[in-house]
CSV table of C-alpha atoms and ligand atoms in Angstrom, one decimal:
chain,number,residue,atom,x,y,z
A,1,MET,CA,19.6,6.5,73.8
A,2,GLY,CA,21.0,7.4,70.4
A,3,SER,CA,18.6,7.5,67.5
A,4,GLY,CA,20.9,6.6,64.6
A,5,TYR,CA,20.2,3.5,62.4
A,6,LEU,CA,19.9,1.2,65.4
A,7,GLY,CA,18.2,3.5,67.9
A,8,ALA,CA,15.6,5.1,65.6
A,9,THR,CA,14.6,1.5,64.2
A,10,HIS,CA,14.6,0.1,67.8
A,11,ALA,CA,12.5,3.0,68.9
A,12,ILE,CA,9.9,2.7,66.0
A,13,GLY,CA,9.8,-1.0,66.7
A,14,MET,CA,9.0,-0.5,70.4
A,15,ALA,CA,6.2,2.1,69.6
A,16,LEU,CA,4.7,-0.4,67.1
A,17,LEU,CA,4.8,-2.9,69.8
A,18,GLY,CA,2.5,-0.5,71.9
A,19,HIS,CA,5.1,0.9,74.4
A,20,ASP,CA,5.4,4.7,75.1
A,21,VAL,CA,8.9,5.6,73.7
A,22,VAL,CA,11.2,8.5,74.1
A,23,ALA,CA,14.0,8.5,71.7
A,24,MET,CA,17.0,10.6,72.5
A,25,ASP,CA,20.2,11.8,70.7
A,26,ILE,CA,22.7,14.5,71.2
A,27,GLU,CA,22.6,15.6,67.5
A,28,LYS,CA,19.9,18.2,67.0
A,29,GLU,CA,19.7,17.8,63.2
A,30,LYS,CA,18.9,14.2,63.5
A,31,ILE,CA,16.2,14.8,66.2
A,32,SER,CA,14.7,17.6,64.2
A,33,LEU,CA,14.4,15.4,61.1
A,34,LEU,CA,13.0,12.4,63.0
A,35,SER,CA,10.5,14.8,64.9
A,36,SER,CA,9.1,15.9,61.6
A,37,CYS,CA,8.8,12.3,60.4
A,38,GLU,CA,11.8,12.3,58.1
A,39,LEU,CA,14.5,9.5,58.3
A,40,PRO,CA,17.9,10.7,58.5
A,41,PHE,CA,19.0,7.6,56.4
A,42,PHE,CA,17.4,5.6,53.8
A,43,GLU,CA,15.8,2.3,55.0
A,44,PRO,CA,13.0,0.9,52.9
A,45,GLY,CA,9.5,0.9,54.7
A,46,LEU,CA,10.8,2.4,57.8
A,47,GLY,CA,9.5,6.0,57.0
A,48,GLU,CA,5.9,4.9,56.9
A,49,LEU,CA,6.2,3.2,60.2
A,50,LEU,CA,7.9,6.3,61.8
A,51,ARG,CA,4.9,8.3,60.7
A,52,LYS,CA,2.5,6.0,61.9
A,53,CYS,CA,4.2,6.0,65.4
A,54,MET,CA,4.3,9.5,65.5
A,55,GLU,CA,0.6,9.9,64.7
A,56,SER,CA,-0.1,7.3,67.6
A,57,GLY,CA,1.5,9.6,70.0
A,58,ARG,CA,3.5,6.9,71.3
A,59,LEU,CA,6.8,8.0,70.0
A,60,ARG,CA,8.6,11.4,70.6
A,61,PHE,CA,12.1,12.5,70.1
A,62,THR,CA,14.5,14.7,72.4
A,63,THR,CA,17.9,16.0,72.7
A,64,SER,CA,17.6,16.0,76.6
A,65,TYR,CA,18.7,13.2,78.9
A,66,ASP,CA,16.2,14.8,81.4
A,67,ASP,CA,13.3,13.8,79.2
A,68,THR,CA,14.2,10.1,79.5
A,69,VAL,CA,14.7,9.6,83.2
A,70,GLU,CA,11.2,8.3,84.0
A,71,ALA,CA,11.5,5.3,81.6
A,72,ASP,CA,11.2,1.7,83.2
A,73,ILE,CA,13.6,0.4,80.6
A,74,HIS,CA,16.5,2.3,78.7
A,75,PHE,CA,18.0,0.9,75.5
A,76,VAL,CA,21.4,2.0,74.9
A,77,CYS,CA,21.8,2.4,71.0
A,78,VAL,CA,24.7,4.7,70.4
A,79,GLY,CA,27.5,3.9,67.8
A,80,THR,CA,30.7,1.9,68.4
A,81,PRO,CA,32.8,2.8,65.4
A,82,GLN,CA,36.6,1.7,65.1
A,83,LEU,CA,39.0,3.9,66.9
A,84,PRO,CA,41.1,5.7,64.3
A,85,GLY,CA,44.6,3.9,64.2
A,86,SER,CA,43.4,1.1,66.3
A,87,LEU,CA,41.6,-2.2,65.8
A,88,ASN,CA,39.4,-1.4,68.9
A,89,ALA,CA,36.0,0.0,69.1
A,90,ASP,CA,35.5,3.5,70.4
A,91,LEU,CA,33.2,3.1,73.5
A,92,ARG,CA,33.1,6.8,74.3
A,93,TRP,CA,29.3,7.2,73.6
A,94,VAL,CA,28.4,4.0,75.3
A,95,GLU,CA,30.1,5.2,78.3
A,96,THR,CA,28.5,8.7,78.3
A,97,ALA,CA,25.3,7.1,77.8
A,98,PHE,CA,25.4,4.9,80.8
A,99,THR,CA,27.2,7.7,83.0
A,100,GLU,CA,24.5,10.4,82.0
A,101,LEU,CA,21.7,7.9,82.6
A,102,ALA,CA,23.0,6.7,86.0
A,103,ARG,CA,23.3,10.1,87.3
A,104,ARG,CA,19.8,10.9,86.6
A,105,ILE,CA,17.7,7.7,87.2
A,106,CYS,CA,16.3,7.3,90.8
A,107,SER,CA,14.1,4.3,90.5
A,108,PRO,CA,14.7,0.8,90.0
A,109,ALA,CA,15.1,1.1,86.1
A,110,ILE,CA,17.0,-1.3,83.9
A,111,ILE,CA,19.6,0.0,81.4
A,112,VAL,CA,19.9,-2.4,78.4
A,113,GLY,CA,22.9,-2.4,76.0
A,114,LYS,CA,22.1,-2.9,72.4
A,115,SER,CA,25.2,-1.4,70.9
A,116,THR,CA,27.9,-3.9,69.6
A,117,VAL,CA,30.6,-3.9,72.0
A,118,PRO,CA,33.7,-5.8,73.1
A,119,THR,CA,33.3,-8.5,75.6
A,120,GLY,CA,33.4,-7.1,79.3
A,121,THR,CA,31.9,-3.8,78.5
A,122,ALA,CA,28.6,-4.7,80.3
A,123,ARG,CA,30.6,-5.5,83.4
A,124,ARG,CA,32.4,-2.1,83.1
A,125,MET,CA,29.2,-0.3,82.4
A,126,ALA,CA,27.7,-2.1,85.5
A,127,GLU,CA,30.5,-0.5,87.6
A,128,ILE,CA,29.8,3.0,86.1
A,129,VAL,CA,26.2,2.5,87.0
A,130,ARG,CA,27.0,1.6,90.7
A,131,ARG,CA,29.5,4.6,91.0
A,132,HIS,CA,26.8,7.1,89.5
A,133,SER,CA,23.4,6.2,90.6
A,134,SER,CA,21.7,7.1,93.6
A,135,ASP,CA,19.5,4.0,93.4
A,136,PRO,CA,21.3,0.6,94.0
A,137,ARG,CA,18.5,-1.1,92.3
A,138,VAL,CA,19.4,0.2,88.8
A,139,GLU,CA,20.7,-2.8,86.8
A,140,VAL,CA,22.4,-3.5,83.6
A,141,ALA,CA,21.5,-6.0,80.9
A,142,TRP,CA,22.5,-6.7,77.3
A,143,ASN,CA,20.2,-7.3,74.5
A,144,PRO,CA,22.3,-7.3,71.2
A,145,GLU,CA,20.6,-6.4,67.9
A,146,PHE,CA,21.0,-8.5,64.7
A,147,LEU,CA,19.2,-6.1,62.1
A,148,ARG,CA,20.5,-5.7,58.7
A,149,GLU,CA,20.5,-2.4,56.8
A,150,GLY,CA,17.9,-2.7,54.0
A,151,ARG,CA,16.0,-5.3,56.1
A,152,ALA,CA,15.6,-3.4,59.3
A,153,VAL,CA,11.8,-3.4,59.4
A,154,GLU,CA,11.7,-7.1,59.0
A,155,ASP,CA,14.6,-7.9,61.4
A,156,THR,CA,13.1,-5.7,64.1
A,157,LEU,CA,9.4,-6.9,64.0
A,158,LYS,CA,10.3,-10.5,63.2
A,159,PRO,CA,13.7,-11.3,64.7
A,160,ASN,CA,15.0,-14.7,64.3
A,161,ARG,CA,16.2,-14.8,68.0
A,162,LEU,CA,16.2,-12.7,71.0
A,163,ILE,CA,19.3,-12.7,73.3
A,164,PHE,CA,18.7,-11.6,76.8
A,165,GLY,CA,21.9,-11.1,78.8
A,166,VAL,CA,20.7,-10.6,82.5
A,167,GLU,CA,22.0,-10.7,85.8
A,168,SER,CA,18.6,-11.0,87.6
A,169,PRO,CA,15.4,-12.9,87.1
A,170,HIS,CA,13.7,-9.3,87.4
A,171,ALA,CA,15.6,-8.1,84.4
A,172,GLU,CA,14.6,-11.1,82.4
A,173,LYS,CA,10.9,-10.7,83.3
A,174,LEU,CA,10.9,-6.9,82.2
A,175,LEU,CA,12.6,-8.0,78.8
A,176,ARG,CA,10.2,-10.7,78.2
A,177,ALA,CA,7.3,-8.1,78.9
A,178,VAL,CA,8.9,-5.7,76.5
A,179,TYR,CA,9.1,-8.2,73.7
A,180,ARG,CA,5.9,-10.0,74.6
A,181,PRO,CA,4.0,-9.8,71.2
A,182,ILE,CA,7.3,-10.9,69.4
A,183,ILE,CA,7.9,-13.9,71.8
A,184,GLU,CA,4.2,-14.9,71.5
A,185,ARG,CA,4.5,-15.2,67.8
A,186,GLY,CA,7.2,-18.0,68.6
A,187,CYS,CA,10.4,-16.1,68.4
A,188,PRO,CA,13.0,-18.2,70.4
A,189,VAL,CA,14.6,-16.4,73.3
A,190,VAL,CA,18.2,-17.2,74.7
A,191,VAL,CA,18.6,-16.3,78.2
A,192,THR,CA,22.3,-15.8,79.4
A,193,ASP,CA,24.8,-13.5,81.2
A,194,CYS,CA,25.9,-10.2,79.8
A,195,THR,CA,29.2,-11.3,78.8
A,196,THR,CA,27.9,-14.1,76.6
A,197,ALA,CA,25.2,-11.8,75.1
A,198,GLU,CA,27.9,-9.4,74.0
A,199,LEU,CA,29.9,-12.2,72.5
A,200,THR,CA,26.9,-13.6,70.7
A,201,LYS,CA,26.8,-10.4,68.5
A,202,VAL,CA,30.3,-10.0,67.7
A,203,SER,CA,30.6,-14.0,66.9
A,204,ALA,CA,27.4,-13.9,64.6
A,205,ASN,CA,29.2,-11.0,62.6
A,206,ALA,CA,32.5,-12.7,62.7
A,207,PHE,CA,30.9,-15.8,61.3
A,208,LEU,CA,29.0,-14.3,58.4
A,209,ALA,CA,32.3,-12.3,57.6
A,210,MET,CA,34.2,-15.7,57.9
A,211,LYS,CA,31.7,-17.2,55.3
A,212,ILE,CA,32.2,-14.5,52.8
A,213,SER,CA,36.0,-14.6,53.1
A,214,PHE,CA,35.9,-18.5,53.0
A,215,ILE,CA,34.2,-18.5,49.7
A,216,ASN,CA,36.5,-15.5,48.4
A,217,ALA,CA,39.5,-17.7,49.6
A,218,MET,CA,38.0,-20.6,47.2
A,219,ALA,CA,37.7,-18.1,44.3
A,220,LYS,CA,41.3,-17.4,44.6
A,221,ILE,CA,42.2,-21.1,44.2
A,222,CYS,CA,39.6,-21.3,41.3
A,223,GLU,CA,41.3,-18.4,39.6
A,224,ALA,CA,44.6,-20.0,40.2
A,225,THR,CA,43.5,-23.5,39.0
A,226,GLY,CA,40.9,-22.5,36.1
A,227,ALA,CA,38.0,-24.0,38.3
A,228,ASP,CA,34.8,-22.0,38.5
A,229,VAL,CA,33.6,-20.6,41.9
A,230,LEU,CA,29.9,-20.3,40.9
A,231,PRO,CA,29.2,-23.9,40.4
A,232,LEU,CA,31.4,-24.5,43.4
A,233,THR,CA,29.4,-22.2,45.5
A,234,GLU,CA,26.0,-23.9,44.4
A,235,ALA,CA,27.4,-27.3,45.2
A,236,LEU,CA,28.5,-26.3,48.7
A,237,GLY,CA,25.1,-24.5,49.2
A,238,TYR,CA,23.1,-27.5,48.9
A,239,ASP,CA,24.7,-29.0,52.0
A,240,ASP,CA,22.4,-27.6,54.7
A,241,ARG,CA,25.2,-27.6,57.3
A,242,ILE,CA,26.9,-25.3,55.0
A,243,GLY,CA,24.0,-23.3,53.4
A,244,ARG,CA,24.1,-20.9,50.3
A,245,ARG,CA,23.5,-17.6,52.1
A,246,PHE,CA,26.5,-15.3,52.6
A,247,LEU,CA,28.5,-17.6,50.3
A,248,GLY,CA,28.6,-15.1,47.4
A,249,PRO,CA,31.9,-14.6,46.1
A,250,GLY,CA,33.1,-11.1,45.0
A,251,LEU,CA,34.1,-7.7,46.1
A,252,GLY,CA,33.4,-9.0,49.8
A,253,PHE,CA,32.0,-7.4,52.8
A,254,GLY,CA,31.9,-3.6,53.9
A,255,GLY,CA,29.8,-1.4,56.0
A,256,GLY,CA,29.7,0.0,59.4
A,257,CYS,CA,29.4,-3.3,61.3
A,258,LEU,CA,31.2,-6.5,59.8
A,259,PRO,CA,34.6,-4.9,59.3
A,260,LYS,CA,34.9,-3.0,62.7
A,261,ASP,CA,33.3,-5.9,64.7
A,262,LEU,CA,35.8,-8.2,63.2
A,263,ARG,CA,38.9,-5.8,64.0
A,264,ALA,CA,37.4,-5.3,67.6
A,265,LEU,CA,37.2,-9.1,68.1
A,266,CYS,CA,40.7,-9.6,66.7
A,267,ALA,CA,42.0,-6.9,69.2
A,268,CYS,CA,40.1,-8.7,72.0
A,269,ALA,CA,41.5,-12.0,71.2
A,270,ALA,CA,45.0,-10.7,71.1
A,271,ASP,CA,44.5,-9.0,74.5
A,272,LEU,CA,43.4,-12.4,75.9
A,273,GLY,CA,46.5,-13.9,74.6
A,274,LEU,CA,44.6,-16.0,72.1
A,275,ASP,CA,47.0,-15.5,69.2
A,276,ASP,CA,45.6,-18.4,67.1
A,277,VAL,CA,42.0,-16.9,67.3
A,278,ALA,CA,43.4,-13.3,66.6
A,279,LEU,CA,45.3,-14.8,63.6
A,280,LEU,CA,42.1,-16.7,62.2
A,281,ILE,CA,40.1,-13.3,62.5
A,282,ARG,CA,42.9,-11.4,61.0
A,283,GLN,CA,43.0,-13.5,57.9
A,284,VAL,CA,39.2,-13.1,57.3
A,285,ASP,CA,39.7,-9.2,57.1
A,286,SER,CA,42.8,-9.6,55.1
A,287,ILE,CA,41.3,-12.0,52.4
A,288,ASN,CA,38.4,-9.6,52.4
A,289,LEU,CA,40.5,-6.5,51.7
A,290,SER,CA,42.6,-8.4,49.1
A,291,ARG,CA,39.4,-8.6,46.8
A,292,ARG,CA,39.3,-4.8,46.5
A,293,HIS,CA,42.9,-5.1,45.1
A,294,ARG,CA,42.0,-7.9,42.9
A,295,ALA,CA,39.1,-5.9,41.3
A,296,LEU,CA,41.4,-3.0,40.6
A,297,VAL,CA,43.9,-5.6,38.8
A,298,LEU,CA,41.2,-7.0,36.8
A,299,GLY,CA,39.9,-3.6,35.7
A,300,ARG,CA,43.5,-2.7,34.7
A,301,GLU,CA,43.8,-5.9,32.7
A,302,LEU,CA,40.3,-4.9,30.9
A,303,LEU,CA,42.0,-1.4,30.1
A,304,GLY,CA,44.9,-2.9,28.6
A,305,GLY,CA,47.3,-2.4,31.5
A,306,THR,CA,46.8,1.1,32.7
A,307,TYR,CA,44.1,3.3,34.3
A,308,VAL,CA,46.1,6.6,33.3
A,309,GLY,CA,43.6,8.9,31.3
A,310,LYS,CA,40.9,6.2,31.1
A,311,ARG,CA,37.3,6.9,31.8
A,312,VAL,CA,35.9,4.4,34.3
A,313,CYS,CA,32.2,4.3,35.1
A,314,VAL,CA,31.8,2.9,38.8
A,315,LEU,CA,28.2,1.6,39.4
A,316,GLY,CA,27.7,1.4,43.0
A,317,ALA,CA,28.7,3.6,46.1
A,318,ALA,CA,26.7,2.0,48.9
A,319,PHE,CA,28.5,-1.0,50.7
A,320,LYS,CA,25.6,-3.1,49.4
A,321,PRO,CA,22.2,-2.6,47.8
A,322,ASN,CA,19.1,-1.0,49.6
A,323,THR,CA,21.0,1.4,51.8
A,324,ASP,CA,22.6,4.7,51.4
A,325,ASP,CA,25.4,3.8,53.7
A,326,VAL,CA,29.0,4.3,52.3
A,327,ARG,CA,30.9,3.4,55.3
A,328,ASP,CA,33.8,1.0,54.5
A,329,SER,CA,32.2,0.5,51.2
A,330,PRO,CA,34.3,-1.7,48.8
A,331,ALA,CA,32.6,0.0,45.8
A,332,LEU,CA,34.0,3.4,46.7
A,333,ALA,CA,37.1,2.0,47.7
A,334,VAL,CA,37.8,0.5,44.2
A,335,GLY,CA,36.5,3.8,42.7
A,336,VAL,CA,39.1,5.9,44.9
A,337,ALA,CA,41.8,3.5,44.1
A,338,ALA,CA,41.2,3.8,40.3
A,339,HIS,CA,41.1,7.6,40.6
A,340,ALA,CA,44.4,7.5,42.6
A,341,GLU,CA,45.9,5.8,39.5
A,342,ASN,CA,44.7,8.7,37.3
A,343,ALA,CA,41.4,7.4,35.8
A,344,HIS,CA,38.7,9.7,35.2
A,345,VAL,CA,36.1,8.0,37.6
A,346,VAL,CA,32.4,8.7,37.3
A,347,ILE,CA,30.1,7.3,40.0
A,348,HIS,CA,26.5,6.4,39.9
A,349,ASP,CA,24.4,5.0,42.8
A,350,PRO,CA,20.5,5.0,43.0
A,351,VAL,CA,20.5,6.4,46.7
A,352,ALA,CA,23.9,6.7,48.2
A,353,MET,CA,25.3,9.8,46.0
A,354,ASN,CA,25.0,12.3,48.6
A,355,ASN,CA,26.7,10.4,51.3
A,356,ALA,CA,29.5,9.3,48.7
A,357,LYS,CA,30.0,13.0,47.6
A,358,ARG,CA,30.2,14.0,51.2
A,359,ALA,CA,33.0,11.3,51.7
A,360,HIS,CA,34.8,11.7,48.4
A,361,PRO,CA,34.3,15.1,46.8
A,362,GLU,CA,37.3,14.5,44.6
A,363,LEU,CA,35.3,12.0,42.5
A,364,GLU,CA,32.8,12.8,39.8
A,365,TYR,CA,29.2,11.6,40.1
A,366,ALA,CA,26.3,11.1,37.5
A,367,GLU,CA,22.6,11.0,38.0
A,368,THR,CA,22.0,8.1,35.6
A,369,ILE,CA,23.7,4.8,34.5
A,370,VAL,CA,23.9,6.1,31.0
A,371,GLU,CA,25.3,9.2,31.9
A,372,ALA,CA,27.8,7.6,34.0
A,373,ALA,CA,28.8,5.2,31.3
A,374,SER,CA,29.1,7.9,28.7
A,375,GLU,CA,32.4,7.4,26.6
A,376,ALA,CA,33.6,4.9,29.4
A,377,ASP,CA,36.4,2.7,28.6
A,378,LEU,CA,35.3,0.5,31.3
A,379,VAL,CA,32.2,-0.1,33.4
A,380,MET,CA,32.6,-1.6,36.9
A,381,LEU,CA,29.7,-3.2,38.6
A,382,LEU,CA,30.6,-2.9,42.3
A,383,THR,CA,27.2,-2.9,44.3
A,384,ASP,CA,24.7,-5.4,43.3
A,385,TRP,CA,21.6,-3.1,43.0
A,386,THR,CA,18.8,-4.7,40.9
A,387,GLU,CA,18.8,-1.8,38.3
A,388,PHE,CA,22.5,-2.6,37.6
A,389,ILE,CA,21.9,-6.3,37.5
A,390,ASP,CA,18.9,-5.6,35.0
A,391,MET,CA,20.9,-3.4,32.8
A,392,ASP,CA,20.7,-3.9,28.9
A,393,PRO,CA,24.0,-4.5,27.4
A,394,GLU,CA,22.8,-3.5,24.0
A,395,LEU,CA,21.7,-0.2,25.2
A,396,LEU,CA,24.9,0.5,27.3
A,397,SER,CA,27.0,-0.5,24.2
A,398,THR,CA,25.7,2.7,22.4
A,399,THR,CA,27.0,5.2,25.1
A,400,VAL,CA,30.5,3.7,26.2
A,401,ARG,CA,33.9,4.0,24.2
A,402,SER,CA,34.8,0.5,24.7
A,403,ARG,CA,32.9,-2.5,25.7
A,404,ASN,CA,34.7,-3.6,28.9
A,405,ILE,CA,32.7,-4.7,31.9
A,406,PHE,CA,34.0,-5.9,35.3
A,407,ASP,CA,31.3,-7.6,37.4
A,408,GLY,CA,32.6,-7.2,41.1
A,409,ARG,CA,29.6,-9.1,42.4
A,410,ASN,CA,29.1,-12.2,40.1
A,411,ALA,CA,25.8,-10.6,39.7
A,412,LEU,CA,25.3,-10.3,35.9
A,413,THR,CA,24.8,-13.1,33.3
A,414,PRO,CA,27.9,-13.3,31.2
A,415,GLU,CA,26.4,-14.9,28.1
A,416,ARG,CA,24.2,-11.8,27.5
A,417,TRP,CA,27.2,-9.5,27.7
A,418,HIS,CA,29.3,-11.8,25.5
A,419,ALA,CA,26.5,-11.9,23.0
A,420,ALA,CA,26.4,-8.0,23.0
A,421,GLY,CA,30.2,-7.9,22.3
A,422,TRP,CA,31.5,-6.9,25.7
A,423,ASN,CA,34.7,-8.1,27.2
A,424,TYR,CA,33.5,-9.5,30.6
A,425,ARG,CA,35.6,-10.2,33.7
A,426,ALA,CA,34.4,-11.1,37.1
B,1,UGA,C1,25.5,-7.0,59.4
B,1,UGA,C2,24.9,-8.3,60.1
B,1,UGA,O1,24.4,-9.2,58.8
B,1,UGA,C3,23.5,-8.0,60.9
B,1,UGA,O2,23.0,-9.1,61.4
B,1,UGA,C4,24.0,-7.1,62.1
B,1,UGA,O3,23.0,-6.8,63.0
B,1,UGA,C5,24.7,-5.9,61.5
B,1,UGA,O4,25.8,-6.1,60.6
B,1,UGA,C6,25.2,-5.1,62.6
B,1,UGA,O5,26.1,-5.4,63.3
B,1,UGA,O6,24.5,-4.0,63.0
B,1,UGA,P1,24.9,-5.3,57.5
B,1,UGA,O7,26.1,-4.5,58.0
B,1,UGA,O8,23.5,-4.5,57.3
B,1,UGA,O9,24.5,-6.4,58.6
B,1,UGA,O10,25.2,-5.9,56.2
B,1,UGA,P2,25.2,-7.5,55.7
B,1,UGA,O11,24.0,-7.7,55.0
B,1,UGA,O12,25.6,-8.6,56.9
B,1,UGA,O13,26.3,-7.4,54.4
B,1,UGA,C7,27.6,-7.1,54.9
B,1,UGA,C8,28.5,-7.1,53.6
B,1,UGA,O14,28.6,-8.4,53.2
B,1,UGA,C9,28.0,-6.4,52.5
B,1,UGA,O15,28.9,-5.5,51.9
B,1,UGA,C10,27.6,-7.3,51.3
B,1,UGA,O16,27.9,-6.8,50.1
B,1,UGA,C11,28.6,-8.5,51.7
B,1,UGA,N1,28.1,-9.8,51.3
B,1,UGA,C12,27.2,-10.3,51.7
B,1,UGA,C13,29.1,-10.6,50.5
B,1,UGA,O17,30.2,-10.0,50.0
B,1,UGA,N2,28.8,-11.7,50.0
B,1,UGA,C14,27.6,-12.3,50.6
B,1,UGA,O18,27.5,-13.4,50.1
B,1,UGA,C15,26.8,-11.6,51.5
């Protein structure tokens, strides 16, 4: 149920494991693209696997709930975006999926939630199922998904763990059977209750967000004291209790998951009366957002104090490299803020331009790095795509008006840029 990023990838993964899969979505356009072997989003390597599954006859797509009733196991993979004007997640699609399935299923099937949801959702879904299903044996389980955009194929076929939130041995047995090839390759399985399974996913994302905000908090101290956050990060990373990954200081996190999951967890902690927990989570969010403002300030300093009338080349629109997803993108947020300060902003991104244009038609877009940097007073690297990291400072010097570069991801080698006569800030 749900053939977006999570659902389409999961459906392809299940078909590759040898199961017969029907993937459903209410969006006709999405289903018609997928049915003709086209992905509605950018994900390296997934398109080929989609074609392979369609050719094998083990995967098909539909817009009708009725086509899904005969399945032994249903995975609910619909979106849970942030509710406008609230920290909470919008659960309407999860509720609809469980309700519509429960109304139709009349055999002892299992409905497994994969969507990221606030704690307690599975319990509520079990009530919905009890109310609407004609078969009392229909069960609810939770099996959270940890895939990263840009690495979806690897994360789906070789996950680093499987979490089964189950309320009966039968549900565990069925999930083990579904994932057998992955489990046989040695993937650890944690079997627990539904509530713990739900919380596992949210707390994993909150921890990753906290690591990024922690190093960005240290970056603030470094800036205030003249210390250097990069060797600091390297030194911390050698301690394997801390680890180097997700300790990259810079513009911070964005996307459709970390920010909204963090906010939903904050709302959940506040509802539970756990004010200290809510405060911790809120600070992680607030430190992260403060990085966007800091980027804007550093850019303004490079421009000599004002954005008004200046040409600013923004490199990156996606929230991270290897995706075309621009949801809560720090790069776009900075571009929009510079535009609001009356800069002439020109954006380039290798794959996310169409999504960015749809979200921000007021900004200007260029097809190449050189075109975007033409006559620029400032170049801002805001998403760490390889092609931006590999840019030649000498070549770029010939196209810009002023050699000012802001490196929002600590991705460039400052010495190279200094040597080519650039003012470099990170
Ligand atoms: C995240 C989690 O990593 C997945 O495990 C999870 O399944 C997924 O959310 C989800 O809930 O569906 P994703 O949103 O694809 O995956 O993005 P990440 O790779 O986690 O990156 C998040 C953000 O953190 C990006 O904006 C990235 O640029 C930023 N980041 C990452 C940093 O600012 N510093 C770092 O050191 C690492």
